[in-house]
Amino acid sequence: MTELSKKKRHSLSLDVIAGLVFPAFNPRYEYVLNKYSGIGADLNINFDDENGSQILEKFSFSPYYRQYFFSKEDYGAKGFYGEGFLKFYTYENDTYFFGDPITNTEAYFETALGVGIGWKWVSNSGFLIDINGGLGRNLGFADDPNDRNFTGKFGVNFGWQF
């Protein structure tokens, strides 16, 4: 790793898709362990109470470990990566009764274990773009009659590595 890359071990970024498509706030922090790996966490806060609340998480916290590939070219924790993550999240299910204007909304907590892939570009100045996606298997902690089996994790993050 170059001397400049050694100093830039922290990165902060924001998922622009979450902010543009949904009224949500999704920051990410990553600490670069070495040029081959990093650890970090995503936080997602969804402010949408109207559209798709039964589909999207209201809140999630997702720590992860990333393994970067192609380090022979001294990418230094950028480029193609695979990650393993643990996701803790809450969501709501709305129950509609036929012919009744009253709905019943119940909140649930779930945990998932998953894997993902992505690509991270970092400029010499530290500006970064990270495109990623992943799929996690729910561990079954929620007592939801609709029983979600999987959860996703997707984003386009813009940020800074410093």
mmCIF file of C-alpha atoms in Angstrom:
data_model
loop_
_atom_site.group_PDB
_atom_site.id
_atom_site.type_symbol
_atom_site.label_atom_id
_atom_site.label_comp_id
_atom_site.label_asym_id
_atom_site.label_seq_id
_atom_site.Cartn_x
_atom_site.Cartn_y
_atom_site.Cartn_z
ATOM 1 C CA MET A 1 0.000 0.000 0.000
ATOM 2 C CA THR A 2 1.224 3.510 -0.678
ATOM 3 C CA GLU A 3 1.906 5.932 2.169
ATOM 4 C CA LEU A 4 -1.239 7.883 1.251
ATOM 5 C CA SER A 5 -3.373 4.738 1.337
ATOM 6 C CA LYS A 6 -2.071 3.767 4.788
ATOM 7 C CA LYS A 7 -3.391 7.015 6.216
ATOM 8 C CA LYS A 8 -6.835 6.616 4.663
ATOM 9 C CA ARG A 9 -8.293 3.834 6.803
ATOM 10 C CA HIS A 10 -11.737 5.316 7.539
ATOM 11 C CA SER A 11 -14.594 5.844 5.117
ATOM 12 C CA LEU A 12 -18.001 7.451 5.516
ATOM 13 C CA SER A 13 -20.628 7.258 2.806
ATOM 14 C CA LEU A 14 -24.320 7.732 2.176
ATOM 15 C CA ASP A 15 -26.646 5.586 0.058
ATOM 16 C CA VAL A 16 -28.108 7.949 -2.550
ATOM 17 C CA ILE A 17 -30.718 5.427 -3.758
ATOM 18 C CA ALA A 18 -32.283 5.249 -0.282
ATOM 19 C CA GLY A 19 -32.434 9.033 -0.147
ATOM 20 C CA LEU A 20 -33.850 9.525 -3.644
ATOM 21 C CA VAL A 21 -36.283 6.620 -4.006
ATOM 22 C CA PHE A 22 -37.492 6.353 -0.411
ATOM 23 C CA PRO A 23 -37.475 8.950 2.298
ATOM 24 C CA ALA A 24 -34.667 7.115 4.100
ATOM 25 C CA PHE A 25 -31.284 7.855 5.646
ATOM 26 C CA ASN A 26 -28.618 5.181 5.111
ATOM 27 C CA PRO A 27 -25.072 6.069 6.236
ATOM 28 C CA ARG A 28 -22.169 3.600 6.204
ATOM 29 C CA TYR A 29 -18.840 3.488 8.034
ATOM 30 C CA GLU A 30 -15.912 1.241 7.148
ATOM 31 C CA TYR A 31 -12.521 0.755 8.767
ATOM 32 C CA VAL A 32 -9.845 -0.634 6.437
ATOM 33 C CA LEU A 33 -7.898 -3.373 8.228
ATOM 34 C CA ASN A 34 -5.402 -3.798 5.371
ATOM 35 C CA LYS A 35 -5.415 -3.695 1.578
ATOM 36 C CA TYR A 36 -7.297 -7.001 1.515
ATOM 37 C CA SER A 37 -10.073 -6.470 4.076
ATOM 38 C CA GLY A 38 -12.275 -4.089 6.014
ATOM 39 C CA ILE A 39 -14.988 -4.079 8.666
ATOM 40 C CA GLY A 40 -17.892 -1.706 8.950
ATOM 41 C CA ALA A 41 -21.586 -1.173 9.478
ATOM 42 C CA ASP A 42 -24.654 0.158 7.669
ATOM 43 C CA LEU A 43 -27.441 2.009 9.406
ATOM 44 C CA ASN A 44 -30.808 2.419 7.696
ATOM 45 C CA ILE A 45 -33.655 4.593 8.939
ATOM 46 C CA ASN A 46 -36.778 4.558 6.752
ATOM 47 C CA PHE A 47 -39.106 7.545 7.209
ATOM 48 C CA ASP A 48 -41.813 6.241 4.844
ATOM 49 C CA ASP A 49 -45.081 5.585 6.701
ATOM 50 C CA GLU A 50 -47.331 5.360 3.660
ATOM 51 C CA ASN A 51 -45.855 3.413 0.762
ATOM 52 C CA GLY A 52 -44.652 -0.123 1.193
ATOM 53 C CA SER A 53 -44.173 -0.091 4.944
ATOM 54 C CA GLN A 54 -44.918 -3.815 4.945
ATOM 55 C CA ILE A 55 -42.088 -4.409 2.476
ATOM 56 C CA LEU A 56 -39.238 -2.235 3.735
ATOM 57 C CA GLU A 57 -37.393 -2.213 7.007
ATOM 58 C CA LYS A 58 -38.193 0.684 9.296
ATOM 59 C CA PHE A 59 -34.771 0.448 10.936
ATOM 60 C CA SER A 60 -31.742 -1.753 10.383
ATOM 61 C CA PHE A 61 -28.196 -2.097 11.649
ATOM 62 C CA SER A 62 -25.870 -4.311 9.655
ATOM 63 C CA PRO A 63 -22.224 -4.973 10.633
ATOM 64 C CA TYR A 64 -20.093 -6.596 7.926
ATOM 65 C CA TYR A 65 -16.671 -7.986 7.036
ATOM 66 C CA ARG A 66 -15.328 -7.432 3.517
ATOM 67 C CA GLN A 67 -12.660 -9.267 1.601
ATOM 68 C CA TYR A 68 -11.203 -7.312 -1.338
ATOM 69 C CA PHE A 69 -9.819 -9.096 -4.387
ATOM 70 C CA PHE A 70 -7.288 -8.161 -7.085
ATOM 71 C CA SER A 71 -4.936 -6.702 -4.460
ATOM 72 C CA LYS A 72 -1.922 -7.672 -6.591
ATOM 73 C CA GLU A 73 -2.444 -4.330 -8.337
ATOM 74 C CA ASP A 74 -2.354 -2.571 -4.965
ATOM 75 C CA TYR A 75 -6.003 -1.560 -4.979
ATOM 76 C CA GLY A 76 -5.780 -1.054 -1.222
ATOM 77 C CA ALA A 77 -9.296 -1.954 -0.035
ATOM 78 C CA LYS A 78 -11.025 -0.942 -3.225
ATOM 79 C CA GLY A 79 -12.202 -2.795 -6.280
ATOM 80 C CA PHE A 80 -14.271 -5.978 -6.287
ATOM 81 C CA TYR A 81 -15.216 -7.431 -2.899
ATOM 82 C CA GLY A 82 -17.297 -10.081 -1.215
ATOM 83 C CA GLU A 83 -18.794 -9.565 2.214
ATOM 84 C CA GLY A 84 -20.493 -11.438 4.997
ATOM 85 C CA PHE A 85 -23.007 -9.529 7.100
ATOM 86 C CA LEU A 86 -25.336 -9.813 10.046
ATOM 87 C CA LYS A 87 -28.473 -7.688 9.812
ATOM 88 C CA PHE A 88 -30.717 -6.665 12.698
ATOM 89 C CA TYR A 89 -33.894 -4.969 11.525
ATOM 90 C CA THR A 90 -37.448 -3.989 12.362
ATOM 91 C CA TYR A 91 -40.390 -3.873 9.984
ATOM 92 C CA GLU A 92 -44.152 -3.468 10.108
ATOM 93 C CA ASN A 93 -46.989 -5.514 8.647
ATOM 94 C CA ASP A 94 -50.359 -3.929 7.947
ATOM 95 C CA THR A 95 -53.400 -6.198 8.162
ATOM 96 C CA TYR A 96 -56.477 -5.043 6.258
ATOM 97 C CA PHE A 97 -59.884 -6.470 7.075
ATOM 98 C CA PHE A 98 -62.251 -6.798 4.118
ATOM 99 C CA GLY A 99 -64.997 -4.180 4.272
ATOM 100 C CA ASP A 100 -63.494 -2.549 7.364
ATOM 101 C CA PRO A 101 -61.649 0.784 7.090
ATOM 102 C CA ILE A 102 -59.544 -0.075 10.161
ATOM 103 C CA THR A 103 -56.107 -1.601 9.661
ATOM 104 C CA ASN A 104 -53.983 -3.385 12.205
ATOM 105 C CA THR A 105 -50.256 -2.580 12.138
ATOM 106 C CA GLU A 106 -47.810 -4.806 13.980
ATOM 107 C CA ALA A 107 -44.060 -4.274 14.359
ATOM 108 C CA TYR A 108 -41.547 -7.120 14.179
ATOM 109 C CA PHE A 109 -37.826 -7.582 14.873
ATOM 110 C CA GLU A 110 -35.736 -9.959 12.772
ATOM 111 C CA THR A 111 -32.099 -10.977 12.364
ATOM 112 C CA ALA A 112 -30.502 -12.234 9.153
ATOM 113 C CA LEU A 113 -27.171 -13.711 8.152
ATOM 114 C CA GLY A 114 -26.077 -13.010 4.596
ATOM 115 C CA VAL A 115 -23.501 -12.490 1.880
ATOM 116 C CA GLY A 116 -23.014 -9.785 -0.699
ATOM 117 C CA ILE A 117 -20.772 -8.507 -3.459
ATOM 118 C CA GLY A 118 -19.850 -5.078 -4.705
ATOM 119 C CA TRP A 119 -17.326 -2.775 -6.277
ATOM 120 C CA LYS A 120 -15.713 0.219 -4.612
ATOM 121 C CA TRP A 121 -13.874 2.999 -6.427
ATOM 122 C CA VAL A 122 -11.678 5.398 -4.450
ATOM 123 C CA SER A 123 -9.943 8.399 -6.025
ATOM 124 C CA ASN A 124 -6.541 9.670 -4.888
ATOM 125 C CA SER A 125 -8.285 12.518 -3.089
ATOM 126 C CA GLY A 126 -10.447 10.040 -1.137
ATOM 127 C CA PHE A 127 -13.799 10.422 -2.909
ATOM 128 C CA LEU A 128 -15.511 7.023 -3.152
ATOM 129 C CA ILE A 129 -18.362 5.320 -4.974
ATOM 130 C CA ASP A 130 -19.545 1.925 -3.748
ATOM 131 C CA ILE A 131 -22.133 -0.192 -5.597
ATOM 132 C CA ASN A 132 -23.243 -3.277 -3.691
ATOM 133 C CA GLY A 133 -25.911 -5.893 -3.190
ATOM 134 C CA GLY A 134 -26.544 -8.823 -0.923
ATOM 135 C CA LEU A 135 -29.046 -11.381 0.259
ATOM 136 C CA GLY A 136 -29.580 -12.587 3.802
ATOM 137 C CA ARG A 137 -31.479 -15.523 5.259
ATOM 138 C CA ASN A 138 -33.712 -14.594 8.174
ATOM 139 C CA LEU A 139 -33.055 -16.581 11.334
ATOM 140 C CA GLY A 140 -36.738 -16.736 12.298
ATOM 141 C CA PHE A 141 -36.861 -14.546 15.419
ATOM 142 C CA ALA A 142 -39.932 -12.610 14.254
ATOM 143 C CA ASP A 143 -43.290 -14.090 15.175
ATOM 144 C CA ASP A 144 -44.801 -12.891 11.904
ATOM 145 C CA PRO A 145 -47.603 -14.990 10.394
ATOM 146 C CA ASN A 146 -46.479 -13.856 6.907
ATOM 147 C CA ASP A 147 -43.014 -15.250 7.697
ATOM 148 C CA ARG A 148 -40.339 -13.462 5.676
ATOM 149 C CA ASN A 149 -37.548 -15.842 4.674
ATOM 150 C CA PHE A 150 -35.064 -13.433 3.104
ATOM 151 C CA THR A 151 -33.966 -9.832 3.236
ATOM 152 C CA GLY A 152 -31.954 -7.786 0.775
ATOM 153 C CA LYS A 153 -29.211 -5.230 1.037
ATOM 154 C CA PHE A 154 -28.569 -3.014 -1.986
ATOM 155 C CA GLY A 155 -27.122 0.434 -2.477
ATOM 156 C CA VAL A 156 -25.137 3.030 -4.353
ATOM 157 C CA ASN A 157 -23.010 4.912 -1.851
ATOM 158 C CA PHE A 158 -21.090 8.141 -2.325
ATOM 159 C CA GLY A 159 -18.654 9.255 0.324
ATOM 160 C CA TRP A 160 -15.155 9.969 1.461
ATOM 161 C CA GLN A 161 -12.213 7.842 2.559
ATOM 162 C CA PHE A 162 -9.904 9.623 4.967
#
